[in-house]
Amino acid sequence: MEELLQRLSTSKRMTWLTDQAVVLATTCFYAVMLCWSIAQVPHHEGLFRFPGLGPFQIQMMGLCVVLALPVLLVRRLPAAVFAVVLGESVLGDVFGVRPWIVFVLLVVLGGYIAVRRPKAAAFASVAAVAVAFVANIDVYPGETLGDAVQWAGGLALWFAVAWVFGGVYRKRREYLEALQEQTAARVVMAERLRIARELHDSVAHSIGIITVLSGAAARVVETKPEQTRQALGGIETTSRETLLGLQRMLGALRRAEPDDAMPPAAPLAPAGSLADVPRLAERTADAGVRVHVAWRGEQRLLPPEIELSAFRIIQESVTNVVRHSGARTCRVAVGYEPKGVTIEVVDDGDDGLGGPGRPRHSAAGASGFGLLGMRERVTLLSGQFSAGRRPEGGFRVTASLPA
């Protein structure tokens, strides 16, 4: 219920209805106060005494309603409404009636115009003060020049206050709009980075294994057909799994929620958890790198984001070993701590026994966004990450993720 009310309060339709209600209420209030102001004139004392309503009084009430109708157009034509109300003030001075509500409405309209068109608001305020000054001298003969200046000066002060408040509100609205645009841009950028990380982590490992297996198969295709068939089988299996992962990810991107009318071909949630590490080690062995996995502590189920990030870090580290280190073995240690999980992936570098088709240079020389993506994952989860060469040779990747 609270979520529904929040959506309604922020929806465009609800904002439009609120604005229309405010305009309608202002129009009604203006009409009533016009009638009340005219009722204060000695010749119209019985205006609100319903038993004594006469035809002329009814006509005056109708006239007040007609004079208030232009206020309904204030959202579309604020300057025109200001001019009409200013003309009504002149008309009231001519007939000897000076309703105070007219000047209050003029000041409010001046502030409203200042929100949308500051220069027009300034011009309208000067025009209203000038008209009030001239009308005070011409229509009221008993008024002195000092009285006219005092009246116009007080009105100018109110217009200045309204213009300042309108300008402050306009600046605040512009700031909030800019802030919303920046927030939306940051959200889009964060989502793009997340998608890029998922694509990189999902594809890079598989493509690395496929590259190694295809290179090995090309070298022994004529001399060792059995190894060639095994390499091609590994390529086929890895390709199918990669395609399934891409379909799963694209499905998650295309649909935020599963559609009951469409039978899902694969789960929409991205796959990958620490339970998949043994399988990752088996697949990596097909590429010529033996992965020794060691578990420390009592294994338990971690939050999904921790499970996925931990698996992706191990996957990317092992991929770098396969593609760049030239090592035949690497060690993966996963430690379950009371307040999180630790990961360590270590290789000994090129030991001179690298398999065919595999490059022989350190993981530190890897180009791309693997290390950057791992660091971003750990940073988003408020963890610690380090990666670098080992003094004794090889490369080490360590990460600590709080859970």
C-alpha atoms as one frame of an Amber mdcrd trajectory, in Angstrom:
protein
   0.000   0.000   0.000   2.818   2.410   0.879   4.543   1.621  -2.420   1.298
   2.335  -4.299   0.860   5.670  -2.536   4.476   6.578  -3.310   3.985   5.793
  -6.995   0.792   7.851  -7.100   2.452  10.785  -5.366   5.285  10.860  -7.902
   3.285  10.068 -11.040   2.744  12.718 -13.693  -1.016  12.249 -13.621  -1.179
  12.836  -9.873   0.990  15.953 -10.246  -1.285  17.242 -12.992  -4.410  16.627
 -10.889  -2.823  18.395  -7.921  -1.935  21.438 -10.043  -5.460  21.594 -11.465
  -6.964  21.365  -7.980  -4.763  24.229  -6.764  -5.731  26.392  -9.758  -9.436
  25.651  -9.277  -9.249  26.402  -5.555  -7.436  29.680  -6.262 -10.091  30.659
  -8.801 -12.932  29.952  -6.372 -11.168  31.767  -3.551 -10.555  34.781  -5.802
 -14.222  34.912  -6.831 -15.431  34.689  -3.224 -13.027  37.364  -2.005 -14.045
  39.661  -4.858 -17.661  39.344  -3.713 -16.641  39.939  -0.121 -14.608  43.040
  -1.087 -17.524  44.499  -3.004 -19.774  43.738  -0.032 -17.668  46.090   2.075
 -18.712  49.007  -0.130 -21.612  50.858   1.585 -23.946  50.484  -1.402 -23.561
  46.679  -1.421 -23.889  45.763   2.255 -26.515  43.073   1.663 -24.576  41.032
  -0.827 -24.149  37.901   1.347 -27.502  38.184   3.084 -29.369  35.605   1.052
 -32.927  36.654   2.015 -32.188  40.137   0.701 -30.527  39.168  -2.564 -31.777
  41.278  -5.379 -31.291  40.997  -9.134 -28.461  43.535  -9.086 -26.670  41.660
  -6.330 -26.989  38.384  -8.231 -25.548  40.100 -11.272 -22.612  41.319  -9.190
 -21.933  37.797  -7.938 -22.034  36.520 -11.527 -19.657  39.305 -12.520 -17.205
  38.236  -9.811 -17.291  34.666 -11.093 -16.658  35.887 -14.653 -13.744  38.045
 -13.472 -12.230  35.026 -11.724 -12.517  32.632 -14.683  -9.273  33.787 -16.421
  -7.309  32.429 -13.456  -8.112  28.929 -14.738  -5.707  29.579 -17.642  -2.771
  30.561 -15.450  -0.749  27.412 -16.173  -0.949  27.911 -19.939  -0.996  31.718
 -20.213   0.430  33.183 -17.000   1.418  36.524 -18.556  -1.999  36.955 -20.179
  -3.771  36.157 -16.902  -1.549  38.696 -15.135  -2.545  41.349 -17.692  -6.248
  40.532 -17.282  -6.086  40.749 -13.486  -4.150  44.001 -13.765  -6.924  45.327
 -16.015  -9.473  44.245 -13.392  -7.613  46.286 -10.791  -7.813  49.357 -13.047
 -11.509  48.671 -13.635 -12.090  48.482  -9.882 -10.314  51.815  -9.359 -12.504
  53.419 -12.034 -15.693  52.268 -10.290 -14.402  53.226  -6.859 -13.755  49.692
  -5.639 -10.252  48.555  -4.722 -10.412  44.850  -3.749  -7.275  43.922  -1.856
  -7.483  40.349  -3.202  -6.669  41.691  -6.681  -3.296  42.979  -5.538  -2.601
  39.805  -3.568  -3.324  37.775  -6.692  -1.090  40.068  -8.767   1.812  39.514
  -6.373   1.266  35.739  -6.402   1.094  35.745 -10.195   4.290  37.778 -10.322
   6.081  35.137  -8.271   4.621  32.353 -10.400   5.773  34.028 -13.616   9.233
  34.507 -12.063   9.491  30.729 -11.769   8.936  30.240 -15.486   9.985  33.528
 -17.136  12.085  35.827 -14.919  12.332  38.701 -17.428   8.590  38.677 -18.079
   7.971  38.683 -14.321  10.201  41.722 -13.840   8.470  43.605 -16.678   5.015
  42.669 -15.347   5.923  43.826 -11.832   7.157  47.211 -13.083   4.004  47.612
 -15.185   1.751  46.785 -12.220   3.539  49.281  -9.954   3.318  51.992 -12.630
  -0.391  51.349 -13.202  -1.046  51.426  -9.452   0.832  54.745  -9.122  -1.019
  56.418 -12.012  -4.422  55.077 -10.944  -3.849  56.269  -7.375  -3.270  59.851
  -8.599  -5.954  60.046 -11.294  -8.812  58.121  -9.678  -8.445  59.324  -6.095
  -8.213  63.141  -6.188  -7.673  63.431  -2.445  -4.484  61.390  -2.580  -1.211
  63.311  -2.553   1.885  62.464  -4.521   3.499  61.160  -1.352   0.558  58.851
  -0.738   0.793  57.532  -4.301   4.540  56.975  -3.948   4.044  55.198  -0.637
   1.327  52.957  -2.066   3.354  52.139  -5.177   6.525  51.601  -3.114   4.813
  49.109  -0.820   3.430  47.249  -3.817   6.879  47.244  -5.449   8.363  45.746
  -2.282   5.861  42.904  -2.341   6.558  42.281  -6.024  10.288  42.199  -5.304
   9.797  39.640  -2.536   7.630  37.513  -4.840  10.226  37.765  -7.634  13.010
  36.665  -5.265  11.007  33.710  -3.970  10.104  32.735  -7.520  13.752  32.882
  -8.565  14.858  30.773  -5.609  12.196  28.185  -6.389  13.222  28.157 -10.060
  16.890  27.614  -9.172  15.960  24.860  -6.750  13.838  23.139  -9.384  16.620
  23.400 -11.965  19.072  21.973  -9.439  16.775  19.049  -8.629  16.222  18.334
 -12.315  19.967  18.393 -12.953  20.488  16.143  -9.935  17.885  13.696 -11.234
  19.552  13.661 -14.652  22.947  13.001 -13.069  21.480  10.240 -10.917  19.828
   8.651 -13.940  23.087   8.898 -15.889  24.993   7.272 -13.022  22.419   4.484
 -12.818  22.702   3.873 -16.566  26.511   3.898 -16.361  26.506   1.509 -13.389
  24.175  -0.831 -15.258  26.372  -0.697 -18.349  29.420  -1.527 -16.249  27.574
  -4.378 -14.573  26.521  -5.817 -17.935  30.061  -5.383 -19.267  31.490  -7.232
 -16.258  28.996 -10.065 -16.622  29.664 -10.409 -20.344  33.414 -10.316 -19.820
  33.375 -12.824 -16.992  30.927 -15.130 -18.767  32.656 -15.146 -22.126  36.345
 -14.540 -21.434  36.911 -17.806 -19.580  35.144 -19.906 -22.204  36.802 -18.131
 -25.111  40.201 -18.597 -23.456  39.649 -22.347 -23.102  38.329 -22.588 -26.667
  41.402 -20.723 -27.932  43.773 -23.043 -26.117  41.929 -26.196 -27.189  41.682
 -25.078 -30.807  45.421 -24.300 -30.867  46.231 -27.688 -29.386  43.941 -29.448
 -31.852  45.539 -27.653 -34.787  49.002 -28.803 -33.696  48.166 -32.496 -33.243
  45.402 -32.933 -35.818  47.603 -35.106 -38.027  49.805 -36.857 -35.460  47.384
 -37.483 -32.580  43.809 -37.754 -33.848  42.518 -38.987 -30.468  43.710 -35.844
 -28.684  42.246 -33.811 -31.521  38.831 -35.394 -30.975  39.067 -34.709 -27.242
  39.979 -31.078 -27.875  37.102 -30.666 -30.343  34.735 -32.263 -27.848  35.899
 -29.819 -25.194  35.377 -26.931 -27.613  31.830 -28.114 -28.363  30.946 -28.503
 -24.673  32.409 -25.144 -23.725  30.677 -23.423 -26.658  27.290 -24.859 -25.707
  27.663 -23.773 -22.095  28.768 -20.314 -23.174  25.791 -19.997 -25.522  23.431
 -21.088 -22.747  24.938 -18.487 -20.418  24.551 -15.758 -23.029  20.918 -16.741
 -23.635  20.308 -16.631 -19.896  21.857 -13.188 -19.607  20.022 -11.785 -22.623
  16.773 -13.146 -21.241  17.433 -11.383 -17.940  18.141  -8.137 -19.776  15.078
  -8.343 -22.016  12.629  -9.197 -19.266  12.836  -7.942 -15.730  10.260 -10.534
 -14.637   9.477 -13.955 -16.112   6.411 -14.115 -18.310   4.110 -17.027 -17.527
   2.898 -17.060 -21.117   6.404 -17.788 -22.407   8.104 -21.018 -21.297  11.556
 -20.034 -20.044  14.355 -21.812 -21.853  16.799 -21.083 -19.055  16.760 -19.425
 -15.643  16.817 -15.665 -15.846  19.165 -15.240 -12.901  22.839 -15.233 -13.835
  24.464 -18.575 -13.001  27.614 -18.900 -10.944  28.395 -19.701  -7.334  31.171
 -21.236  -5.284  29.511 -24.620  -5.783  30.531 -24.353  -9.458  34.254 -24.088
  -8.688  34.922 -27.875  -8.968  33.246 -27.899 -12.368  35.342 -24.904 -13.369
  38.449 -26.840 -12.380  37.398 -29.776 -14.549  36.836 -27.576 -17.570  40.166
 -25.846 -17.037  41.933 -29.214 -16.894  40.782 -29.845 -20.473  42.794 -26.775
 -21.484  45.952 -28.175 -19.919  45.920 -26.427 -16.535  45.312 -28.424 -13.366
  43.424 -26.426 -10.748  43.871 -27.576  -7.138  40.977 -26.339  -5.016  41.327
 -26.110  -1.247  38.433 -25.304   1.085  38.945 -23.847   4.535  36.335 -23.386
   7.203  32.762 -24.631   7.344  31.142 -24.274   3.938  27.807 -22.451   3.993
  25.479 -20.691   1.613  26.393 -17.025   1.172  24.237 -14.183  -0.189  23.721
 -14.488  -3.978  25.793 -11.408  -4.811  28.707 -12.741  -2.729  28.462 -16.195
  -4.302  28.388 -14.779  -7.835  31.210 -12.287  -7.280  33.433 -14.891  -5.600
  32.906 -17.329  -8.457  33.553 -14.647 -11.089  36.799 -13.630  -9.395  38.010
 -17.229  -9.345  36.879 -17.758 -12.921  38.643 -14.653 -14.224  41.834 -15.465
 -12.274  41.925 -18.996 -13.655  41.242 -17.631 -17.132  44.278 -15.376 -16.833
  46.353 -18.373 -15.798  45.176 -20.339 -18.839  45.635 -17.524 -21.324  48.675
 -15.658 -20.055  50.795 -17.439 -17.454  51.963 -20.559 -19.275  51.718 -22.507
 -16.008  50.481 -26.088 -15.866  48.958 -25.798 -12.384  47.372 -23.212 -10.154
  45.984 -23.264  -6.636  42.609 -21.907  -5.572  41.932 -21.484  -1.854  38.472
 -20.552  -0.601  38.213 -19.702   3.071  34.904 -19.371   4.900  35.362 -16.824
   7.663  32.828 -15.873  10.349  32.241 -12.515   8.672  32.814 -13.344   5.020
  34.828 -15.335   2.542  38.426 -15.078   1.329  39.755 -16.093  -2.068  43.311
 -16.739  -3.188  44.380 -17.843  -6.662  48.099 -18.499  -7.148  50.118 -19.775
 -10.091  53.850 -20.423 -10.372  54.241 -18.820 -13.772  55.785 -20.519 -16.810
  57.442 -23.685 -15.621  58.564 -24.638 -19.100  55.939 -27.339 -19.456  53.184
 -25.318 -21.026  50.953 -27.166 -23.395  50.852 -26.548 -27.114  48.988 -23.506
 -28.288  49.332 -21.702 -24.959  51.198 -18.403 -24.677  54.094 -18.161 -22.240
  53.988 -14.841 -20.479  52.898 -13.632 -17.097  49.331 -12.894 -16.119  50.452
  -9.433 -15.172  50.838  -8.631 -18.832  47.257  -9.473 -19.657  45.469  -6.778
 -21.587  41.798  -6.069 -21.085  39.503  -5.431 -18.149  39.828  -8.633 -16.129
  41.677  -7.227 -13.116  39.697  -4.000 -13.295  36.414  -5.915 -13.298  37.484
  -8.001 -10.319  38.502  -4.899  -8.393  35.165  -3.238  -9.196  33.232  -6.250
  -7.967  35.101  -6.309  -4.670  34.792  -2.542  -4.221  31.024  -2.628  -4.765
  30.771  -5.201  -1.975  33.035  -3.182   0.376  35.730  -5.843   0.290  39.495
  -5.889  -0.213  41.334  -6.895  -3.367  44.953  -7.276  -4.388  46.715  -8.701
  -7.429  50.369  -8.787  -8.411  53.508 -10.745  -9.117  54.957 -13.023  -6.488
  58.627 -12.540  -5.487  59.250 -16.233  -6.035  57.577 -16.145  -9.447  54.065
 -16.385 -10.768  51.017 -14.304  -9.931  48.671 -14.052  -6.941  45.098 -12.753
  -6.731  43.479 -12.326  -3.316  40.064 -11.019  -2.383  38.128 -10.695   0.839
  34.342 -10.296   0.645  32.288  -9.467   3.726  29.040 -11.368   4.169
